[in-house]
Coordinates of C-alpha atoms and ligand atoms in Angstrom, one line a residue:
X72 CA -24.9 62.7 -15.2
X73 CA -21.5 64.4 -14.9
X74 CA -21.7 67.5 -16.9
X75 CA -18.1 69.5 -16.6
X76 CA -18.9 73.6 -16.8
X77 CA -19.0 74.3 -20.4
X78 CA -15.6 75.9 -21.0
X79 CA -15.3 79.6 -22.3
X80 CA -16.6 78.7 -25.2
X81 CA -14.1 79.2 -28.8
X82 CA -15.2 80.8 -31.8
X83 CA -13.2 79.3 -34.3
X84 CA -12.1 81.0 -37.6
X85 CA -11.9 79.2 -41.3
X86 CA -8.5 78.4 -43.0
X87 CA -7.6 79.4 -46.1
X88 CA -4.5 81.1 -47.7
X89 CA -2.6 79.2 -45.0
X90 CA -4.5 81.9 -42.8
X91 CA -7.2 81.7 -40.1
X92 CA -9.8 84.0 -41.3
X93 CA -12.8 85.3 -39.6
X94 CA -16.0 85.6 -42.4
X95 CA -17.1 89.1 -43.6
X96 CA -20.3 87.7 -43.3
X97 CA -20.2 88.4 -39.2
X98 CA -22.6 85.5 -38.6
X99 CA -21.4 82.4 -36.9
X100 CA -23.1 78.9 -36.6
X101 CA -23.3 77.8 -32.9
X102 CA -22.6 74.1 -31.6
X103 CA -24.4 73.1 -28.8
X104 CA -23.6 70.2 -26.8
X105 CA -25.3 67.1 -27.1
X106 CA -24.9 66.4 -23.4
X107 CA -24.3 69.3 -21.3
X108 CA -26.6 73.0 -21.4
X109 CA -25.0 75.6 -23.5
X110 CA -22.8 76.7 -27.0
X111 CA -19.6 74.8 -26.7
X112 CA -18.3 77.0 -30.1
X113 CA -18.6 78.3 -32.9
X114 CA -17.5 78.3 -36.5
X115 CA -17.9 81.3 -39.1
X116 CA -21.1 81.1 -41.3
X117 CA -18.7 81.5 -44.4
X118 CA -20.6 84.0 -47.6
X119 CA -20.4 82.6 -51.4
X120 CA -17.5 84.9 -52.1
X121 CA -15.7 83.2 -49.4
X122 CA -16.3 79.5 -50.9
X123 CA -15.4 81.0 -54.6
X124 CA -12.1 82.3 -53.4
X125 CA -11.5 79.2 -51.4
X126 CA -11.6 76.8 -54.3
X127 CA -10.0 79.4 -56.8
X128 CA -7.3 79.8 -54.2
X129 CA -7.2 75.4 -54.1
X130 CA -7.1 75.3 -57.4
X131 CA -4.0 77.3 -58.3
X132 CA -2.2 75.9 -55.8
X133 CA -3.0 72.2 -56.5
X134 CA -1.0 72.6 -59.4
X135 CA 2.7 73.4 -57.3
X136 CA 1.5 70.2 -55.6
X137 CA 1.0 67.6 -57.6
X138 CA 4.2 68.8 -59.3
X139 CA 6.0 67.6 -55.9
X140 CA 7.6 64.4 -55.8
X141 CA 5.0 61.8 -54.1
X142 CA 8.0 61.8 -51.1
X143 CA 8.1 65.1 -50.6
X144 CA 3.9 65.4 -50.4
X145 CA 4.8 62.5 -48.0
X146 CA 7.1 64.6 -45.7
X147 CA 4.1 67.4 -44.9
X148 CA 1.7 64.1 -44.0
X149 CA 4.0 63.0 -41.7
X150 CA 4.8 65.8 -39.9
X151 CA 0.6 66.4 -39.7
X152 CA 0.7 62.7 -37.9
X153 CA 3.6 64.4 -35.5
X154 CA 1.3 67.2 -34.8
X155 CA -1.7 65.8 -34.7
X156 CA -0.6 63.3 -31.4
X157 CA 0.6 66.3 -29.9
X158 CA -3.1 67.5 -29.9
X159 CA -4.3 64.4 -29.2
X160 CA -5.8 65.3 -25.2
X161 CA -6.9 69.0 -26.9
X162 CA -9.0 67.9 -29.8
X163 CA -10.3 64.5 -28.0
X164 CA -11.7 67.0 -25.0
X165 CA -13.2 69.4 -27.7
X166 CA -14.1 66.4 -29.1
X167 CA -16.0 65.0 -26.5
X168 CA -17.8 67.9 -25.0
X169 CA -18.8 68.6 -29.2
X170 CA -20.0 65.0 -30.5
X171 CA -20.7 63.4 -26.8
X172 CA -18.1 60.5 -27.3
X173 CA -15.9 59.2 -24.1
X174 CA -12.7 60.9 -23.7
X175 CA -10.9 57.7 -24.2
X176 CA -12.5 57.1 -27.2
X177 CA -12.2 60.4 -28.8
X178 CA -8.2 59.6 -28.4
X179 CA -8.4 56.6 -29.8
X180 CA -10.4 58.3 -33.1
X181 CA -7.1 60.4 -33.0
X182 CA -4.5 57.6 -32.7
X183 CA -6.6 55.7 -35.1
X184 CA -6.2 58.6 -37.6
X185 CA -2.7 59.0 -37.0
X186 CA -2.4 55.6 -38.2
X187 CA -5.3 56.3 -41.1
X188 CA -2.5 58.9 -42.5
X189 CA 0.3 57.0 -42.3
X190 CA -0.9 53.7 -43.8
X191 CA -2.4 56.4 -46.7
X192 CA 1.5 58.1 -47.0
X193 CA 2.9 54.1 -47.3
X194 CA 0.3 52.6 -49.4
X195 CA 0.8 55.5 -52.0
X196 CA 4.6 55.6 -51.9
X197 CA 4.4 51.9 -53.0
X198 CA 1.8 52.4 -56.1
X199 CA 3.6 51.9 -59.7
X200 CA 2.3 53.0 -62.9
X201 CA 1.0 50.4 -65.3
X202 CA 2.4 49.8 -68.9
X203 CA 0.9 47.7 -71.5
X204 CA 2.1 46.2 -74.9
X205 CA -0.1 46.2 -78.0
X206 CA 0.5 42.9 -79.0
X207 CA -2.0 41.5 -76.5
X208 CA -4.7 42.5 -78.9
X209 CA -6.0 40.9 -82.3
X210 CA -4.1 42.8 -85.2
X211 CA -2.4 45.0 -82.1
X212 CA 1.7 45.2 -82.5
X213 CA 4.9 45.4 -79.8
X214 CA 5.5 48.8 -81.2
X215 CA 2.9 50.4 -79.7
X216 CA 3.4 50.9 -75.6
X217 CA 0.8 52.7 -73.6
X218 CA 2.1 53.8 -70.3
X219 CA -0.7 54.2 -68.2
X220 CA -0.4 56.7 -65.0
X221 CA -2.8 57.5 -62.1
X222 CA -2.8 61.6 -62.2
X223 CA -4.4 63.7 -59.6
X224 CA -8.4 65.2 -60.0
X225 CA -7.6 68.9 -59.4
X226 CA -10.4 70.3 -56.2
X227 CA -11.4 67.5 -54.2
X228 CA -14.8 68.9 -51.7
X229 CA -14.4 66.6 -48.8
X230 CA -18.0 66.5 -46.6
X231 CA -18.1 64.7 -43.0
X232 CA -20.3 63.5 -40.5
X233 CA -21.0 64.7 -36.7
X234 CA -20.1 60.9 -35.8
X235 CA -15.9 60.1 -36.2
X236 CA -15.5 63.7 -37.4
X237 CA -11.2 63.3 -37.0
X238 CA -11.3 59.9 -38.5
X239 CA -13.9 60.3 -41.6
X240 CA -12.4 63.3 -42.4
X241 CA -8.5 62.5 -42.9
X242 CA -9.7 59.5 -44.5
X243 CA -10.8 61.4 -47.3
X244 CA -7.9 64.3 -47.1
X245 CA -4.6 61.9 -46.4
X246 CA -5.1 60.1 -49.8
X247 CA -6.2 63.2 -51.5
X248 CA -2.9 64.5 -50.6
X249 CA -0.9 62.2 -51.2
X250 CA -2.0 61.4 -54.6
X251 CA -1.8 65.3 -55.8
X252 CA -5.2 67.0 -54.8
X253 CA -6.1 70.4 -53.2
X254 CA -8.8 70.0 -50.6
X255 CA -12.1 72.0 -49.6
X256 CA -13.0 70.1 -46.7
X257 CA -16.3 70.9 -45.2
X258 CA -16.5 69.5 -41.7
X259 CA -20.1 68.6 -40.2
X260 CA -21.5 71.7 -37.9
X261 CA -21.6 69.6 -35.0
X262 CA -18.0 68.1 -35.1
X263 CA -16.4 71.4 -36.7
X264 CA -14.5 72.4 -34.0
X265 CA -13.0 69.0 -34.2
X266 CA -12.1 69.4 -37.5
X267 CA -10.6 72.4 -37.6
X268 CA -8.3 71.8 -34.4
X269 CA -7.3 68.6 -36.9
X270 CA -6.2 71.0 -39.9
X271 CA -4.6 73.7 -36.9
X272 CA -2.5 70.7 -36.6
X273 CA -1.7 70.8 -40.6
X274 CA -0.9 73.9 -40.6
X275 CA 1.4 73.3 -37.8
X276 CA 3.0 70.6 -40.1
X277 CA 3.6 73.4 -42.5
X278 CA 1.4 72.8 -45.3
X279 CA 1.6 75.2 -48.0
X280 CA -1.0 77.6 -48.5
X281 CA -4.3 76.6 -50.1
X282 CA -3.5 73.0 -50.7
X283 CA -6.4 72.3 -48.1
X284 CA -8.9 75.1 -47.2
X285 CA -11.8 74.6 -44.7
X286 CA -15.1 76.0 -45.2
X287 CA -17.6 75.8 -42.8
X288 CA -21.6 77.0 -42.2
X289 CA -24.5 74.8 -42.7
X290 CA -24.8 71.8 -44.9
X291 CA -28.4 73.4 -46.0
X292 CA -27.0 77.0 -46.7
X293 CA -23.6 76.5 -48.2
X294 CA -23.7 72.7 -49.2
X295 CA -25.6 73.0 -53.0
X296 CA -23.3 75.7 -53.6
X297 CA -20.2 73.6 -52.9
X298 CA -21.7 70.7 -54.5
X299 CA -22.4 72.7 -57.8
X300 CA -19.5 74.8 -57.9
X301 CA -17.5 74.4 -61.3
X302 CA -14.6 74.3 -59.2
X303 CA -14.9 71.0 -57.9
X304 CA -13.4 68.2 -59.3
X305 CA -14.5 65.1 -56.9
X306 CA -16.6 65.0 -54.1
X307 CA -16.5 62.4 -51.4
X308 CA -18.7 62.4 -49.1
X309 CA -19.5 60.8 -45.7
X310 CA -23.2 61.1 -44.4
X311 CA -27.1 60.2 -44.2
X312 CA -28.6 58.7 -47.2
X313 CA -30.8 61.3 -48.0
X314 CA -28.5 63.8 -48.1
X315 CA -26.2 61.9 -50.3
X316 CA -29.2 61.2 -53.1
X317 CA -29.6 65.4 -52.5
X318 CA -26.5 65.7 -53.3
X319 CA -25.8 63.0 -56.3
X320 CA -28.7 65.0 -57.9
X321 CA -26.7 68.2 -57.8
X322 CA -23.0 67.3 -58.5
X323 CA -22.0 68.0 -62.1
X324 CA -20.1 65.6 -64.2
X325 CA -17.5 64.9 -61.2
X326 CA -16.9 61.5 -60.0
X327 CA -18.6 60.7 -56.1
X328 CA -17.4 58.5 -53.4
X329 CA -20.6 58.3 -51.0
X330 CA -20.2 56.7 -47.9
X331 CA -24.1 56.5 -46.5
X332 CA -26.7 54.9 -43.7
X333 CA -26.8 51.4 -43.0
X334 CA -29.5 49.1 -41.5
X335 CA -27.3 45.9 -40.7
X336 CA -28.8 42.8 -39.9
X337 CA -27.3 40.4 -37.3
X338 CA -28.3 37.0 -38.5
X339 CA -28.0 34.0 -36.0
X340 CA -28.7 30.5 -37.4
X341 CA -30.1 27.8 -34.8
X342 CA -26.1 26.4 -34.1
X343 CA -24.4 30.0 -33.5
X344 CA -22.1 30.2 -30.1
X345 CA -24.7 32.4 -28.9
X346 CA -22.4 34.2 -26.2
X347 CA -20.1 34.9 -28.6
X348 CA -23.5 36.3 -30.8
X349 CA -24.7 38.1 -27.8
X350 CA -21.3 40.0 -26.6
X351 CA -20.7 40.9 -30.5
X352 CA -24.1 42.1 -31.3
X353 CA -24.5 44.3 -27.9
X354 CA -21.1 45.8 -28.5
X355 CA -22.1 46.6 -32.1
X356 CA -25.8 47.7 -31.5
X357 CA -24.6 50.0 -28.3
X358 CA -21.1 51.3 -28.3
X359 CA -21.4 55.3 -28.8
X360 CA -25.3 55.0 -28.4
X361 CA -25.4 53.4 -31.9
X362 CA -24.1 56.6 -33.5
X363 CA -22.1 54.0 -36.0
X364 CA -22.6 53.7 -39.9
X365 CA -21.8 49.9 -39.1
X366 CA -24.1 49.9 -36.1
X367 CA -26.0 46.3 -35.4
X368 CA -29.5 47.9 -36.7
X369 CA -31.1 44.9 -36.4
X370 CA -31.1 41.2 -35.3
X371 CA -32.6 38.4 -37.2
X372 CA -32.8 35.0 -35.6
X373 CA -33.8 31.8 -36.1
X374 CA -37.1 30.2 -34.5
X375 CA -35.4 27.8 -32.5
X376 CA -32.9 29.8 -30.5
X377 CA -34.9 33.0 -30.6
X378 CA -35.9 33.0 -27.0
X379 CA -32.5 32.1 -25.6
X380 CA -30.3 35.0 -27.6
X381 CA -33.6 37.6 -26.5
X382 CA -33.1 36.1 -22.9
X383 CA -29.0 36.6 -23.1
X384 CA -29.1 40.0 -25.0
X385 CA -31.7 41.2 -22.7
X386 CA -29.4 40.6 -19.5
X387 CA -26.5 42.5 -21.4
X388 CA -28.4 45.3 -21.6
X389 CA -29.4 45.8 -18.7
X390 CA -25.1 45.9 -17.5
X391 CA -24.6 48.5 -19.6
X392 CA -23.3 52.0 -18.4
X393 CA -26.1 54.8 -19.0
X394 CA -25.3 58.8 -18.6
X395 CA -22.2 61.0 -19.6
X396 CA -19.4 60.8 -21.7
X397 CA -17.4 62.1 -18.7
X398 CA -18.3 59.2 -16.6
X399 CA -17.3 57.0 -19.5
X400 CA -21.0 55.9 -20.3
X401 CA -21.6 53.4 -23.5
X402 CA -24.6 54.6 -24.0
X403 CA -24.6 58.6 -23.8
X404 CA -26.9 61.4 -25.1
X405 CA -27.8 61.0 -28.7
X406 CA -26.5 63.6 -30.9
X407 CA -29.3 66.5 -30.4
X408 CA -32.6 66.9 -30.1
X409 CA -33.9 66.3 -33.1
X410 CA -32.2 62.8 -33.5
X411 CA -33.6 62.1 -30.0
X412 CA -37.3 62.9 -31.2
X413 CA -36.9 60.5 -34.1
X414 CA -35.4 57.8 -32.5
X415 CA -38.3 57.8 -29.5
X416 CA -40.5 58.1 -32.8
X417 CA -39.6 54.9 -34.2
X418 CA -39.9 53.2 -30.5
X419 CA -43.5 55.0 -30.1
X420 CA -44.5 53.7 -33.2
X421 CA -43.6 49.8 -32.7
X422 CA -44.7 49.5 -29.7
X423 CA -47.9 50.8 -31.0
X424 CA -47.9 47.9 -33.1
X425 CA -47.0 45.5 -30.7
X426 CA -43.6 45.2 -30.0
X427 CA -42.3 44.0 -26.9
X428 CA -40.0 46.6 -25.0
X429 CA -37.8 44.0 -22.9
X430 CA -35.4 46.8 -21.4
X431 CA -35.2 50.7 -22.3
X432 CA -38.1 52.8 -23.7
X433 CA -37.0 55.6 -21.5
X434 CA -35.9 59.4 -22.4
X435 CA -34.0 62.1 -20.6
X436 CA -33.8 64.9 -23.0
X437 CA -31.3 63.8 -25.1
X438 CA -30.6 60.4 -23.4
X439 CA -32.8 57.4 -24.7
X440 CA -31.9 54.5 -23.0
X441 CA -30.9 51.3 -24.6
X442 CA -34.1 50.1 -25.8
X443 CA -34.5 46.4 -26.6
X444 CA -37.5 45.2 -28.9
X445 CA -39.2 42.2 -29.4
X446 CA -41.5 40.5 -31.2
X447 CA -40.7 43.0 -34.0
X448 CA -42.6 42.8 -37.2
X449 CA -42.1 44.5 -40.5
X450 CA -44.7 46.8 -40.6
X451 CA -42.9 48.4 -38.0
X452 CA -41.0 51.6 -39.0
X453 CA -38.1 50.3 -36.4
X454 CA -37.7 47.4 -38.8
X455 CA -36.7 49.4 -42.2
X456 CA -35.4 52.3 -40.8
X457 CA -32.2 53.8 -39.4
X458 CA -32.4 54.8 -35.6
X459 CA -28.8 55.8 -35.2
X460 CA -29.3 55.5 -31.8
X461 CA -29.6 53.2 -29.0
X462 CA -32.6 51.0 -30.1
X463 CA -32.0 47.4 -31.4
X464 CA -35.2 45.5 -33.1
X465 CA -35.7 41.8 -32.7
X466 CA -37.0 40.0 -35.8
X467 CA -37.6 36.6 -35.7
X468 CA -37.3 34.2 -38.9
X469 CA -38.4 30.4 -40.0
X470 CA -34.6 29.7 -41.4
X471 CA -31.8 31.2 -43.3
X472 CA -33.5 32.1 -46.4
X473 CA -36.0 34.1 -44.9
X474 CA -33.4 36.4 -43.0
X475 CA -31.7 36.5 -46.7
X476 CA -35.0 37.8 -48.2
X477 CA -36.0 40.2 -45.5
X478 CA -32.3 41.8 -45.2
X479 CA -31.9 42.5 -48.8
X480 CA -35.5 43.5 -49.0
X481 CA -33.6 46.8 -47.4
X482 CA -32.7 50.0 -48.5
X483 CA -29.3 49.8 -47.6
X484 CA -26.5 47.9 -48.4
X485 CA -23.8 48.4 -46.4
X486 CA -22.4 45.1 -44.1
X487 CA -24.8 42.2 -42.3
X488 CA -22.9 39.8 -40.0
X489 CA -24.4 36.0 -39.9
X490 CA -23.5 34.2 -36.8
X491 CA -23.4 29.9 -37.3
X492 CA -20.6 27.0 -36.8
X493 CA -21.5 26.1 -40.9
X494 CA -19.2 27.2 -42.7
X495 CA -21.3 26.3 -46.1
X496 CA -24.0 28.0 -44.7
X497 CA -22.1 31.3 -43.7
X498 CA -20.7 31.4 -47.5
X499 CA -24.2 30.9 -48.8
X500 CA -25.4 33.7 -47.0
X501 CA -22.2 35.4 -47.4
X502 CA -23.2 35.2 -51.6
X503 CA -26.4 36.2 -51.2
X504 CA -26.7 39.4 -49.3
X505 CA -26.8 42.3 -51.1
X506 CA -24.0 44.6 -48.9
X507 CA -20.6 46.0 -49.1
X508 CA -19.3 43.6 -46.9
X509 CA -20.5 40.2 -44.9
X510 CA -19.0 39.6 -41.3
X511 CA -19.2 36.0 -40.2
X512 CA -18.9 35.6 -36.4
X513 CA -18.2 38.8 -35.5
X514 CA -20.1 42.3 -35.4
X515 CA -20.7 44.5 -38.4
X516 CA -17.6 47.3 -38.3
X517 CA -15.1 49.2 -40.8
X518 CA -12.0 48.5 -39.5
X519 CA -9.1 47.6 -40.2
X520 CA -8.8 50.9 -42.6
X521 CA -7.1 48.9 -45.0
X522 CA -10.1 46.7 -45.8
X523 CA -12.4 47.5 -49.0
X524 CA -15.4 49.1 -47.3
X525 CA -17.8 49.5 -49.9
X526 CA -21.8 50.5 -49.3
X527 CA -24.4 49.4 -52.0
X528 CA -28.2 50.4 -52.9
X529 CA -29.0 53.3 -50.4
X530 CA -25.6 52.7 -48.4
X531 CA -23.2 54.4 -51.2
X532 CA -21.4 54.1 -54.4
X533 CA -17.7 53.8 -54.6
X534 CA -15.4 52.5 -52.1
X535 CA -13.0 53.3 -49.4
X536 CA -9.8 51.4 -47.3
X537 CA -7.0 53.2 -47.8
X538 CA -6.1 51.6 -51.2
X539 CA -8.9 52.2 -52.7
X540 CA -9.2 56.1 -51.3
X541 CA -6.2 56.3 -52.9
X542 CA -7.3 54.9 -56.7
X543 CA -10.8 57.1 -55.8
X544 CA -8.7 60.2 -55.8
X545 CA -7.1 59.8 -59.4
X546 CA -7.5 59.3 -62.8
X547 CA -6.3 57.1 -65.5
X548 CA -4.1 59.1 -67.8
X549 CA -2.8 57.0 -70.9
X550 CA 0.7 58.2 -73.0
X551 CA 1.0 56.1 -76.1
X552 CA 4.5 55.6 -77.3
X553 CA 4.4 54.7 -81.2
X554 CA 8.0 53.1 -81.8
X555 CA 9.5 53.3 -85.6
Ligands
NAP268 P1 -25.8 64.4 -42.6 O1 -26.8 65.1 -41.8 O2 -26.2 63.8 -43.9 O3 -24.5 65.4 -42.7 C1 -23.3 65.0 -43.3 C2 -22.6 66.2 -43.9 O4 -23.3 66.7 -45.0 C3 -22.4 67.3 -42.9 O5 -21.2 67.9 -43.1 C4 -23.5 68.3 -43.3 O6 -23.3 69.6 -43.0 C5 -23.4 68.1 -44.8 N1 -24.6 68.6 -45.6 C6 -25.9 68.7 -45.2 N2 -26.6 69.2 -46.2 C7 -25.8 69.3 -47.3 C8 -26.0 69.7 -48.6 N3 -27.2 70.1 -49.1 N4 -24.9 69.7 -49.5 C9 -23.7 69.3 -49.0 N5 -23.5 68.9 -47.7 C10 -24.5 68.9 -46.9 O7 -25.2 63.2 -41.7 P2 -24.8 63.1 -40.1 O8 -26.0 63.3 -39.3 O9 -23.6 64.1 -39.9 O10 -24.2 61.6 -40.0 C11 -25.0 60.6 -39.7 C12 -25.3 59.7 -41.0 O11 -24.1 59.5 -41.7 C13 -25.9 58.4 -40.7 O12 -26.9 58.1 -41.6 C14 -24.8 57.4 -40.8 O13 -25.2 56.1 -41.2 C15 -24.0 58.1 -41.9 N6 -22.6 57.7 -41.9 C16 -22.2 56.8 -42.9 C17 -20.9 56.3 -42.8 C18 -20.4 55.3 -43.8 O14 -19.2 55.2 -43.9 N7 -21.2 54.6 -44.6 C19 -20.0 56.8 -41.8 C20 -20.5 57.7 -40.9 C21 -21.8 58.1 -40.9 P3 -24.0 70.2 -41.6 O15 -23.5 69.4 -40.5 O16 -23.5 71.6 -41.6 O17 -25.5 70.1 -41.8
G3H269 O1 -19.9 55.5 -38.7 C1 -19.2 54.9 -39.5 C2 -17.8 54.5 -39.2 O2 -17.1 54.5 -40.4 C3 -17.8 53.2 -38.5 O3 -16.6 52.9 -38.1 O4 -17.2 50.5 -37.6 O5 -15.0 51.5 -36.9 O6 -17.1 52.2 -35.8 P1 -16.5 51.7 -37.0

């Protein structure tokens, strides 16, 4: 496995004040590679009084900002796209040698941000204000005209995960922007030096001071106080389920976007193109080592064609390229250790009940191969649970409603993908899962940004696509004009 020598590694300040700060607090938090030995950074282990003067700081300035004209908030994100292409082959190798994603894909997460941002600056340059007439109601008149405007929160806390931490990140700061917010973004530990090369490139652009601050130390020491902080005035949020409950059961009266885990189901009926089933679901189940939200968790498939797709997706498996991000691996080491132990946990524990391992089952620290199950039954942990990892259970079913029953019998919600010629039978499925979003013929994924991506039950609560990021970060604010 190509491991390039860990560079000297960077201790990276916070931002705040429009200035890069080191914390009084003279602790960092070190970020160790997922793939290669040693500390590739560090970010400063920020104190309370740090966090209070952050949001204070966010929350006087928001005001300047949202008195801007929605062009001229415009004008600072689109310099940030300028800025943040010219980084592009800086924060993608920071990126890789941080998070353990290929080069090439760590510059499409950038390019794919870029265009995250400026779909964000022309979506909201194009949203109108809403009047409404009286009349419309029993005993209501013409005279009365409420004018009906989408006004900014104040202090939006922006939390992100290790996985896409470029994209999931400024697709919760773009709209926040745009529509009038200050920002306390809090970028994942492991994915923070990402993040803050990303705001460098902000700050290139010019932003004034305070309108986003970043905050950084661990989730478990500084999160609750973020989250509880009477400063806060929204909190989206991208990240495991139970850390999203943790922190639903903190926030005060603010409103949440939660973007959370997923356990989707592939479901292939008996008269699926089963090559085009096979490619989608190995590509979904595998890409990045299954370190996807929308990951293929799971396959359910009918009776009759089970053998044949376990036969095809076995073969697939086996092509697949194993080892580094630097040699462009699919499947590369798992996040850290930790992740690792759980995921070989959840194999362990099927095959002690009799699953089938058809290809994988194999460890090197924090590699697991691709791991293939059969015969998968649901007493099985690997069945309910979220590897985020390389591991794909086979579950076989006696027809369509069966797969329906077992996949909403879930704890998540977020998308299922249902693979069949039938168009009836797709919709019926399509109606009865309980997720944000059905695929039909294709893998479970987010993109295009623009879509509604929308988790339910353990998956989330609110939704995202860059209209709806935009609505998220507003309120309704009502002026009612009384005419004489
Ligand atoms: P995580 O462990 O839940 O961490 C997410 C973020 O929460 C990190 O910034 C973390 O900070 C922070 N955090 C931890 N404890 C906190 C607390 N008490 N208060 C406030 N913030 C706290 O998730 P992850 O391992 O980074 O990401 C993987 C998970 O995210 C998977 O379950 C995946 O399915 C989910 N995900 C969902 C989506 C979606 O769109 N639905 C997208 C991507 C990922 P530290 O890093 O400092 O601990
Ligand atoms: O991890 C969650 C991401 O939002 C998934 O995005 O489906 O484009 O890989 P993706």
């Amino acid at each position: 496995m190509t491991t390039k020598a860990a560079p000297a590694h960077m201790q990276l300040p916070y931002y705040i004040n429009g200035e890069w700060r080191n914390s009084s607090s003279n602790e960092t938090v070190k970020i160790y590679s997922p793939y290669k030995d040693g500390v590739v950074g560090e970010v400063q282990a920020i104190t309370r009084e740090e966090v209070d003067e952050a949001i204070k700081l966010a929350a006087e300035a928001q005001k300047a900002w949202a008195e801007l004209s929605i062009r001229e908030r415009a004008t600072y994100l689109y310099r940030w796209i300028d800025e943040l292409l010219a980084m592009k082959d800086e924060i993608a190798d920071i990126m890789m040698q941080e998070v353990g994603k290929t080069f090439a894909d760590a510059q499409k997460e950038v390019e794919r941000s870029a265009d995250l941002i400026r779909y964000n600056i022309e979506e909201a340059i194009h949203m109108y204000n809403e009047s409404m007439s009286g009349e419309n109601f029993p005993g209501g008149s013409k005279q009365k005209i409420a004018i009906v405007e989408r006004v900014p929160l104040g202090v939006v806390l922006a939390i992100s995960p290790f996985n896409y931490p470029v994209n999931l990140s400024s697709a919760k700061i773009a709209p926040a922007l745009m529509m009038g917010n200050a920002v306390i973004f809090k970028p994942a530990t492991q994915g923070a030096l990402s993040g803050i090369k990303m705001i460098e490139a902000l700050h290139k652009a010019g932003i004034p001071k305070n309108i986003v601050n970043v905050v950084t130390g661990r989730g478990s020491v500084i999160g609750d106080y973020l989250v509880e902080h009477k400063g806060i005035n929204m909190i989206t949020f991208t990240g495991g389920t139970a850390t999203g409950y943790h922190i639903a059961s903190k926030a005060k009266m603010v409103p949440l976007v939660m973007e959370l885990g997923g356990k989707d189901p592939a479901i292939v009926l008996p008269d699926a193109d089963l090559k085009l089933a096979t490619g989608q679901i190995i590509s979904g189940a595998f890409s990045y080592s299954g370190q996807r939200c929308t990951a293929i968790k799971r396959v359910l498939v009918q009776d009759e064609v089970a053998d044949q797709l376990t036969d095809m997706l076995a073969s697939e498996v086996a092509k697949l390229s194993i080892g580094s991000p630097e040699d462009k691996a699919t499947v590369v080491p798992v996040i850290d250790t930790k992740s690792a132990d759980y995921i070989q946990g959840l194999i362990d524990d099927a095959i002690e009940k009799g699953a089938k391992v058809l290809t994988g089952n194999k460890r090197e620290g924090n590699l697991i191969h691709p791991t293939l199950l059969a015969d998968v039954t649901l007493d099985m942990r690997v069945a309910w649970e979220e590897p985020f990892g390389p591991v794909l259970p086979i579950i076989r079913i006696k027809d369509a409603e069966e797969a329906i029953e077992i996949a909403n019998k879930s704890e998540f919600g977020l998308q299922a993908s249902v693979f069949t010629n039938d168009i009836n039978k797709a919709f019926h499925l399509a109606k009865k899962l309980e997720t944000g979003s059905v695929q039909i013929n294709g893998r479970t994924e987010r993109g295009p940004d623009h879509f509604p991506f929308i988790g339910v039950k353990g998956s989330g609560v609110g939704v995202q696509g860059v209209p709806k990021s935009l609505q998220s970060m507003t309120r309704d604010k009502v002026t009612v004009l009384n005419l004489q």
